[in-house]
mmCIF file of C-alpha atoms in Angstrom:
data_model
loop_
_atom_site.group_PDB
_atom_site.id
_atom_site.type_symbol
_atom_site.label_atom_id
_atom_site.label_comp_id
_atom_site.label_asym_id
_atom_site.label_seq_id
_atom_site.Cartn_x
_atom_site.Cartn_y
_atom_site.Cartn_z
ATOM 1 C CA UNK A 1 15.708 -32.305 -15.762
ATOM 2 C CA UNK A 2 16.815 -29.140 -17.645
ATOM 3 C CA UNK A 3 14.100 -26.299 -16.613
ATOM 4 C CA UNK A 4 12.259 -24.695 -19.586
ATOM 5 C CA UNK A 5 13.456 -21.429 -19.820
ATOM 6 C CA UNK A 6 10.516 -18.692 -20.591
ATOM 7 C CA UNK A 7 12.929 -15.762 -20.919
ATOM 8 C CA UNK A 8 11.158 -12.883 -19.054
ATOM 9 C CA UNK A 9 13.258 -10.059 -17.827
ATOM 10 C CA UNK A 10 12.344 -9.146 -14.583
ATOM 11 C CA UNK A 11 13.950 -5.554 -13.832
ATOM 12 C CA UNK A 12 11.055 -3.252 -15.495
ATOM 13 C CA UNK A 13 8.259 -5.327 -14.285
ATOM 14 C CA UNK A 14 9.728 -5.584 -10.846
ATOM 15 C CA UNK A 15 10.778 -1.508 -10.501
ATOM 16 C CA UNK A 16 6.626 -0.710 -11.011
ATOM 17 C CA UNK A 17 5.551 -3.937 -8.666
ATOM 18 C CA UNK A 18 8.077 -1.909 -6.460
ATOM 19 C CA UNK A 19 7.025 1.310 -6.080
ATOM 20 C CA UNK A 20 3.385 0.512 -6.114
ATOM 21 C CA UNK A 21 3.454 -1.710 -3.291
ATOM 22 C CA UNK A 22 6.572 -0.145 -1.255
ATOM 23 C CA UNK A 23 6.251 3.287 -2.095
ATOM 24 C CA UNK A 24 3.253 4.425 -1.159
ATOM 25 C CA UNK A 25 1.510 2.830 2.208
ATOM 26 C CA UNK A 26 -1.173 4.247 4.704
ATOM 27 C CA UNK A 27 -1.294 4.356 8.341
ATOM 28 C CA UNK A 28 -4.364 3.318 10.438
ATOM 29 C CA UNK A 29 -6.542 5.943 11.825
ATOM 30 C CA UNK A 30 -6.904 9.193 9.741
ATOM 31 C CA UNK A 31 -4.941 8.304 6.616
ATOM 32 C CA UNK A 32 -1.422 8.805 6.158
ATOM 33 C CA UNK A 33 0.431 8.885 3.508
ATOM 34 C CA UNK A 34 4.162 8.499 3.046
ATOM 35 C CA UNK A 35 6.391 8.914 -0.318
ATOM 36 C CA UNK A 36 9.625 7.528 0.396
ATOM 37 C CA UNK A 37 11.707 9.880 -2.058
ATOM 38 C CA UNK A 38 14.653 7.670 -2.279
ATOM 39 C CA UNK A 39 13.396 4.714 -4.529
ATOM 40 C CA UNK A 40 14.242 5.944 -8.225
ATOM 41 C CA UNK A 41 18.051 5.858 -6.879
ATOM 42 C CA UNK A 42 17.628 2.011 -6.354
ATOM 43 C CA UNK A 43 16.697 1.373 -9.604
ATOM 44 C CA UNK A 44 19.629 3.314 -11.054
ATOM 45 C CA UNK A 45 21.503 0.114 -11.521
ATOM 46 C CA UNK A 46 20.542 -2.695 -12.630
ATOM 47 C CA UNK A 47 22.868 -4.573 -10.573
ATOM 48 C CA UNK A 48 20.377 -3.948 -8.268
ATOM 49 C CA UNK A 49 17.545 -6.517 -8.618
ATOM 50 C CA UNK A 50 16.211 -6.884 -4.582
ATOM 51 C CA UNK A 51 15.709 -3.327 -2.543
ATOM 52 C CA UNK A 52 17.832 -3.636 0.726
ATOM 53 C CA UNK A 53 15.532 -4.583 3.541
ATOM 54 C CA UNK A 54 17.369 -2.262 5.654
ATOM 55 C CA UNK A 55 16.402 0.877 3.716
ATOM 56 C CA UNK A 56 13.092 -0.493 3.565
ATOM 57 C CA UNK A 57 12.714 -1.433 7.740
ATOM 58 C CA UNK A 58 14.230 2.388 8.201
ATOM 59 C CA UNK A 59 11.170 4.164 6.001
ATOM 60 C CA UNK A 60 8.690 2.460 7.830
ATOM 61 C CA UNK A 61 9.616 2.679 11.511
ATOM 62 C CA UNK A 62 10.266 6.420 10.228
ATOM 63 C CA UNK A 63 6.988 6.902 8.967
ATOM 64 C CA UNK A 64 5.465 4.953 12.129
ATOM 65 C CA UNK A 65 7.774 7.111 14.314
ATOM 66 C CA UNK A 66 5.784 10.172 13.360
ATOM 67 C CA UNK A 67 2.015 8.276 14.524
ATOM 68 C CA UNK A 68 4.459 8.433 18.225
ATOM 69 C CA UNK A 69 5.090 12.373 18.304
ATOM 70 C CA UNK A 70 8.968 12.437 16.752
ATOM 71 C CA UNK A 71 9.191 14.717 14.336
ATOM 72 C CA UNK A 72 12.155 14.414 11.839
ATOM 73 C CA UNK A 73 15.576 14.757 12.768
ATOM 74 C CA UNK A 74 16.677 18.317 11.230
ATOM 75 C CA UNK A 75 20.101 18.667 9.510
ATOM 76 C CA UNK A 76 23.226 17.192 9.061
ATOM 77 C CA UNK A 77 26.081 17.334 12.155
ATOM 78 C CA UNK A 78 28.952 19.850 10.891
ATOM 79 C CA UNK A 79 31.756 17.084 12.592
ATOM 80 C CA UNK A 80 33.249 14.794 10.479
ATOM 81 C CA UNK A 81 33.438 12.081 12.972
ATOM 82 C CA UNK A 82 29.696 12.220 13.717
ATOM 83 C CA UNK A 83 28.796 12.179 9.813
ATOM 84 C CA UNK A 84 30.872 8.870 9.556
ATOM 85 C CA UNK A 85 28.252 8.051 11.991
ATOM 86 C CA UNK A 86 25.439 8.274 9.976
ATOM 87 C CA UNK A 87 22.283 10.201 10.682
ATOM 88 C CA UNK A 88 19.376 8.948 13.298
ATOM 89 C CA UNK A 89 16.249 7.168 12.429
ATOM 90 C CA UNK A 90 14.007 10.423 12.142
ATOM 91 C CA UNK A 91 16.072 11.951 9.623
ATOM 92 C CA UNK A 92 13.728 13.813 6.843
ATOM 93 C CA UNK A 93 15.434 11.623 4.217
ATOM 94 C CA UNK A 94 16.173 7.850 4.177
ATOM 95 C CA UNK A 95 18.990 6.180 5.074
ATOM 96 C CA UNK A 96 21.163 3.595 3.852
ATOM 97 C CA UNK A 97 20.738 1.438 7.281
ATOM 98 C CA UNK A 98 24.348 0.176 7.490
ATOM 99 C CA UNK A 99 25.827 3.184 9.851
ATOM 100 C CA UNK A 100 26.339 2.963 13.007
ATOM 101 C CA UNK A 101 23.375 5.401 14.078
ATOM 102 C CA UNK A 102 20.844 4.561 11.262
ATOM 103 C CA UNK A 103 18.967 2.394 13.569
ATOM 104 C CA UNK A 104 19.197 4.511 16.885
ATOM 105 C CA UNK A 105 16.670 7.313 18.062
ATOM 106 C CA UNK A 106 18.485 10.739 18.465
ATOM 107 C CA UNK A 107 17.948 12.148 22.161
ATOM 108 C CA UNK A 108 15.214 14.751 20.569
ATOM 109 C CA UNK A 109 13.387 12.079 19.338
ATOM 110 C CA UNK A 110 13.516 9.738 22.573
ATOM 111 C CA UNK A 111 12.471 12.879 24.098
ATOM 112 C CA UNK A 112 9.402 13.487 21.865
ATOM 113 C CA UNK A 113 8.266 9.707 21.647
ATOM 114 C CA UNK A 114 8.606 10.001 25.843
ATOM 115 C CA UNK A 115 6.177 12.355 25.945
ATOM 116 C CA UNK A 116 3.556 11.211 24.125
ATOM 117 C CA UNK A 117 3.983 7.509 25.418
ATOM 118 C CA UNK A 118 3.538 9.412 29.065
ATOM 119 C CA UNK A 119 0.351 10.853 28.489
ATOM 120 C CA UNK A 120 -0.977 8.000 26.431
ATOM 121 C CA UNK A 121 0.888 4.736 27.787
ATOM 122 C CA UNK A 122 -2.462 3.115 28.673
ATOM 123 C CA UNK A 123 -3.947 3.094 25.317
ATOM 124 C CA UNK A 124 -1.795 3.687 22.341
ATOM 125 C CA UNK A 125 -1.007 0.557 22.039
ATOM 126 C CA UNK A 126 -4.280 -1.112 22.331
ATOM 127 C CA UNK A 127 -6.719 -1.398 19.457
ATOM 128 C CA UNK A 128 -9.825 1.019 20.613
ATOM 129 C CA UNK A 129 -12.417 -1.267 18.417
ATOM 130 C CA UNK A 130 -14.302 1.801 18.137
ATOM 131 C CA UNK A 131 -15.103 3.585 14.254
ATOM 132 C CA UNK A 132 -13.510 7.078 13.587
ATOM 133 C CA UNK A 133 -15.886 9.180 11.971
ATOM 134 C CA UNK A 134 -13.677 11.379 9.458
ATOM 135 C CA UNK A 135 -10.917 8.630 8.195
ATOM 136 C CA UNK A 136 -13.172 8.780 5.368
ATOM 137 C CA UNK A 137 -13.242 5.098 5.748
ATOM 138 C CA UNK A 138 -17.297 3.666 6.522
ATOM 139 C CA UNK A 139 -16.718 1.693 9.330
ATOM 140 C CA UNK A 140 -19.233 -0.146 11.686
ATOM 141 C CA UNK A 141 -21.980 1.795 14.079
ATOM 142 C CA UNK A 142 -21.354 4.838 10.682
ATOM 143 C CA UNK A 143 -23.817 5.088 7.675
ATOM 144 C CA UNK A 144 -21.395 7.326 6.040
ATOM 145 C CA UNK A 145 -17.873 9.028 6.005
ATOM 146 C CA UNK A 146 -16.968 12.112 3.965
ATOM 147 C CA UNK A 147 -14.453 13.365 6.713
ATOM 148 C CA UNK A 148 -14.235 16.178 8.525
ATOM 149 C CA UNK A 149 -16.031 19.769 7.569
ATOM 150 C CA UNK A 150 -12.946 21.197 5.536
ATOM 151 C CA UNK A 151 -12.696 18.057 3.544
ATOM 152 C CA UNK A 152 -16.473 17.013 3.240
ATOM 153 C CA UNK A 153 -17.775 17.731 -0.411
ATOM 154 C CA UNK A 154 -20.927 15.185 0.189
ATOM 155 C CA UNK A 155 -24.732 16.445 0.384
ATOM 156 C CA UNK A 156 -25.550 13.646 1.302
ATOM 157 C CA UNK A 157 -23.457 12.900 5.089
ATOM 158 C CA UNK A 158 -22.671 14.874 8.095
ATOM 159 C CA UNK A 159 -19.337 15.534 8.376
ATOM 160 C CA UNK A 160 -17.123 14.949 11.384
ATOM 161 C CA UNK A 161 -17.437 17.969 13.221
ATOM 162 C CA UNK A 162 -20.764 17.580 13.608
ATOM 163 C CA UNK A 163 -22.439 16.364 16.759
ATOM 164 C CA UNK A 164 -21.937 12.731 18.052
ATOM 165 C CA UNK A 165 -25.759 12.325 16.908
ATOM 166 C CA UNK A 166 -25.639 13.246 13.531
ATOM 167 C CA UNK A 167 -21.678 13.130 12.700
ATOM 168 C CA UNK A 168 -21.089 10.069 10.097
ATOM 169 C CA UNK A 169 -24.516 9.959 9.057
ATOM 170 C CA UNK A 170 -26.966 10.215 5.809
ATOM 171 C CA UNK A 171 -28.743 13.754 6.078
ATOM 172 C CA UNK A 172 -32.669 13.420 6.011
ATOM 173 C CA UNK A 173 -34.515 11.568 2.773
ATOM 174 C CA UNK A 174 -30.923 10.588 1.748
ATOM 175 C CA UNK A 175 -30.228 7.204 0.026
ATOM 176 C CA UNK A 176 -27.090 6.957 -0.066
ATOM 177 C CA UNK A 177 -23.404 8.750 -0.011
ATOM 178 C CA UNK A 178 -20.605 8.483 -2.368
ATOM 179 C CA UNK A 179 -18.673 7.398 0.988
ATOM 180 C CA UNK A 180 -20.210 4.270 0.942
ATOM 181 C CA UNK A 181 -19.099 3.404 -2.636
ATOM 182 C CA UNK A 182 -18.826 4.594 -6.470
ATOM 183 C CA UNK A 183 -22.026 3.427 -7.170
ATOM 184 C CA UNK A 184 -24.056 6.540 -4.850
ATOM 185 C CA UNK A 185 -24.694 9.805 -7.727
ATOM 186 C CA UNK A 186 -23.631 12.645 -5.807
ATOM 187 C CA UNK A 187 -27.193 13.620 -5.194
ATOM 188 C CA UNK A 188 -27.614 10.852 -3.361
ATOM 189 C CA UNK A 189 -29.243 8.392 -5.173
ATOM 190 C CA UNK A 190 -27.861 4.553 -6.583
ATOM 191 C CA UNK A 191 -26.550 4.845 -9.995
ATOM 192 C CA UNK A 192 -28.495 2.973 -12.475
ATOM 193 C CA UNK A 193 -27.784 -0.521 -13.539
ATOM 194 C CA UNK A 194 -24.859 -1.769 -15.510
ATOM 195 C CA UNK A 195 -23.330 1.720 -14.689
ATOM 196 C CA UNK A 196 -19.271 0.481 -14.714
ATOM 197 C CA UNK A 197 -17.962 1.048 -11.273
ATOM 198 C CA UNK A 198 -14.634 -0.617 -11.594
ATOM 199 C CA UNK A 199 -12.494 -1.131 -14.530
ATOM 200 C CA UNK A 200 -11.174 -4.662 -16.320
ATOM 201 C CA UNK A 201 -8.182 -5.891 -15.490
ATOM 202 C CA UNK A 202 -6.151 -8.648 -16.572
ATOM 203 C CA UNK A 203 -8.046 -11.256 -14.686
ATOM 204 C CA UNK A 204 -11.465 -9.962 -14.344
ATOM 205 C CA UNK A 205 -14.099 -8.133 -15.818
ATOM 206 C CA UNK A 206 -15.157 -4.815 -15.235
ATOM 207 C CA UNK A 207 -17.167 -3.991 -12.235
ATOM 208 C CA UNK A 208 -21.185 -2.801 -12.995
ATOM 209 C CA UNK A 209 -23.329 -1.184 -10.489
ATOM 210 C CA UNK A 210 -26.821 -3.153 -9.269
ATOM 211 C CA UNK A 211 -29.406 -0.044 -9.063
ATOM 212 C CA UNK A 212 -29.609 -1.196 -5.429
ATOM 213 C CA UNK A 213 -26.477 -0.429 -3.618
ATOM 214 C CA UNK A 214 -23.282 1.782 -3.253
ATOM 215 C CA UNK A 215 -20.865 -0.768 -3.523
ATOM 216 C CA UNK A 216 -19.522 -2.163 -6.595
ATOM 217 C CA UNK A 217 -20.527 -5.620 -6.727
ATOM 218 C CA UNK A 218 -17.759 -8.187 -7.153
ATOM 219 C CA UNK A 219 -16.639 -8.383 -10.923
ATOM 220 C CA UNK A 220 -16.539 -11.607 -12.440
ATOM 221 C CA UNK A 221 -13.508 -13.375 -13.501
ATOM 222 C CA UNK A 222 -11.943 -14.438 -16.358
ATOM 223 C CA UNK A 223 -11.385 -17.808 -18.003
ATOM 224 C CA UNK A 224 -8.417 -19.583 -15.497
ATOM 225 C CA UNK A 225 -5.369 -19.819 -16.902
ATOM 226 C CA UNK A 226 -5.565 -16.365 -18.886
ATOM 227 C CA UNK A 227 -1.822 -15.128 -18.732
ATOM 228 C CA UNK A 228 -1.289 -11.992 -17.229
ATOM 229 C CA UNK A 229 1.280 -9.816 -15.534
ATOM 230 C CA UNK A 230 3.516 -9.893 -19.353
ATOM 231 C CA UNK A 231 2.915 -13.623 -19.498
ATOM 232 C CA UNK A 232 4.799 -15.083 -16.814
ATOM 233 C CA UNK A 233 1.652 -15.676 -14.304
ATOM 234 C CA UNK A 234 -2.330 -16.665 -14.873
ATOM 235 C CA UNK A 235 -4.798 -16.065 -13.802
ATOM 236 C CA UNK A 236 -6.793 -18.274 -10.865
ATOM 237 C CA UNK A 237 -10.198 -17.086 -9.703
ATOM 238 C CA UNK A 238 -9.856 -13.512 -10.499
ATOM 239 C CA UNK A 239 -6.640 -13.421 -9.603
ATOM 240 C CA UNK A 240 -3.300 -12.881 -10.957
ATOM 241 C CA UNK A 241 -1.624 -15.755 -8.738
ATOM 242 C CA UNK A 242 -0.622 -18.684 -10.345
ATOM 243 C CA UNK A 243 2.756 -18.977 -12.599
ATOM 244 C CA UNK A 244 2.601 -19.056 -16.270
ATOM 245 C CA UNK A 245 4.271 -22.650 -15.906
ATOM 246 C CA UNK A 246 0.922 -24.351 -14.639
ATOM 247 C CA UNK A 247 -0.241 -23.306 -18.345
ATOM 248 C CA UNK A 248 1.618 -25.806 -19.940
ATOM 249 C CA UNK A 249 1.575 -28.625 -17.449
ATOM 250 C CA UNK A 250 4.556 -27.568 -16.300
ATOM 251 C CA UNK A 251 6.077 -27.146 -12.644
ATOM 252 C CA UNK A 252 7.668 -23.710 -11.788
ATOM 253 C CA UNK A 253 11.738 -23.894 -10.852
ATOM 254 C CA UNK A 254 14.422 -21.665 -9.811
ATOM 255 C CA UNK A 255 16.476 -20.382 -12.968
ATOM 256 C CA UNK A 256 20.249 -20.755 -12.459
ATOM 257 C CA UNK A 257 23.354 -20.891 -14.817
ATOM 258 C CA UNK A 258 25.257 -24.176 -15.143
ATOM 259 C CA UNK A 259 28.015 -22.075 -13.152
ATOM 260 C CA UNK A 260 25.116 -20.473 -10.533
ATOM 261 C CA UNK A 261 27.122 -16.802 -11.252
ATOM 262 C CA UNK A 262 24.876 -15.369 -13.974
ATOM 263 C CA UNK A 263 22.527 -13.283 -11.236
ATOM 264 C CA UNK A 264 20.281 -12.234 -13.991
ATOM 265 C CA UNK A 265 19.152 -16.158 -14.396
ATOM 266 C CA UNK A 266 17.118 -15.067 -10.690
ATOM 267 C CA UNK A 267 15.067 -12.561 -12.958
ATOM 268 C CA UNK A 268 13.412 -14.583 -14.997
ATOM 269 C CA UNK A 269 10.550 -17.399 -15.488
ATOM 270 C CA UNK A 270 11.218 -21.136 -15.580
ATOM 271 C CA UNK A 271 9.361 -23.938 -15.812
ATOM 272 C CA UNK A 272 10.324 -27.507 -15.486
ATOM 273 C CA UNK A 273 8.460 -31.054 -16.293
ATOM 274 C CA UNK A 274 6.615 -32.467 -13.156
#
């Protein structure tokens, strides 16, 4: 059977899905966050349609790298043999992954990673189970998190560098922190009912405060089925998940032309009868 074709061009669409979900990522622990500078380039061409999982591997393990002491690799080697080379993992930009050093450690940064794996070999590896007060994340055994003393703006919790028995916790007569969620005023009180605490989007509706809590309560969603994400998926219990093909009765299908060279065909919707 012939697929239905639904004609969606996938490059613009794809280049924002992109950068929100590879660009920007955080580390466990205090928050980190890493901006890998490289990814307009990718998008330069639209020959381009799939980011090279190399480049992609060698941003991560550099940004993990860092959590294990290694600073970035400074500098470019002045010999033209070793440039051929390519540069190390901990380079302060990102590679293109296919040189012969792009996925070795430089002896500075085996040197660095050594020593911190030395002093901490019988723990950094293992998952402590314990809350850290100033992540800014609310975590169990805290009552609040507004991080550490240069970064706390709250009235209403101690801040990290406070005392183990008051650190991470409401100050007296204090209902609540804006730590704990967007519905806490930031004199420490719930915000009223029906406040908005989270905004619509394409599947559900927008989030309203309870009078009784911190969190934002769980929006409700929209009608299943509801196309979203430039109508080529629908929504499914909240959720933009399902393909724009179950709409119509239809069965989604990889798009090829008759002679399977047209690569753009892989960029867009089809559909075919079930």
């Amino acid at each position: 059977i012939r697929p239905f074709f639904l004609g969606w061009d996938c490059f613009e669409p794809f280049e924002a899905a992109f950068k929100l979900h590879f660009g920007w990522f955080k580390l466990t622990g205090t928050i980190e966050v890493h901006y890998m500078e490289n990814i307009p380039e990718m998008f330069s061409s639209k020959k381009m349609f799939l980011y090279d999982r190399r480049k992609k591997d060698m941003n991560i393990l550099d940004a993990k790298v860092h959590d294990s002491g290694s600073e970035c690799t400074p500098g470019e080697s002045k010999s033209q043999d070793k440039k051929e080379r390519g540069n190390y993992i901990m380079y302060a930009r990102a590679t293109s992954g296919d040189k012969l050093n792009n996925n070795k450690f430089s002896v500075c940064s085996i040197k660095n990673i050594s020593q911190v794996l030395e002093k901490k070999r019988g723990s950094c590896f293992v998952e402590s189970g314990q809350p850290i007060c100033g992540n800014g994340l609310v975590e169990p055994g805290e009552e609040c998190d507004c991080g550490y003393s240069d970064q706390c703006k709250d009235e209403c919790c101690y801040d990290a560098n406070q005392p183990d028995n008051r650190k991470c916790k409401l100050k007296p007569n204090k209902v609540c922190s804006p730590s704990q969620g967007p519905c806490c005023t930031a004199e420490c009180s719930y915000k009223s009912r029906n406040e908005k605490c989270r905004e619509e989007s394409e599947c559900a509706h927008q989030g309203m405060c309870n009078g009784a809590s911190a969190q934002c309560p769980t929006s409700d969603p929209k009608a299943n089925f509801t196309a979203c994400h430039g109508d080529t998926q629908v929504c499914l219990n909240g959720g933009c998940s399902g393909s724009i093909c179950e709409k119509y009765g239809l069965e989604v299908c990889t798009c090829a032309s008759v002679d399977g060279k047209d690569e753009t065909e892989l960029c867009h919707v089809c559909c075919m009868e079930k």
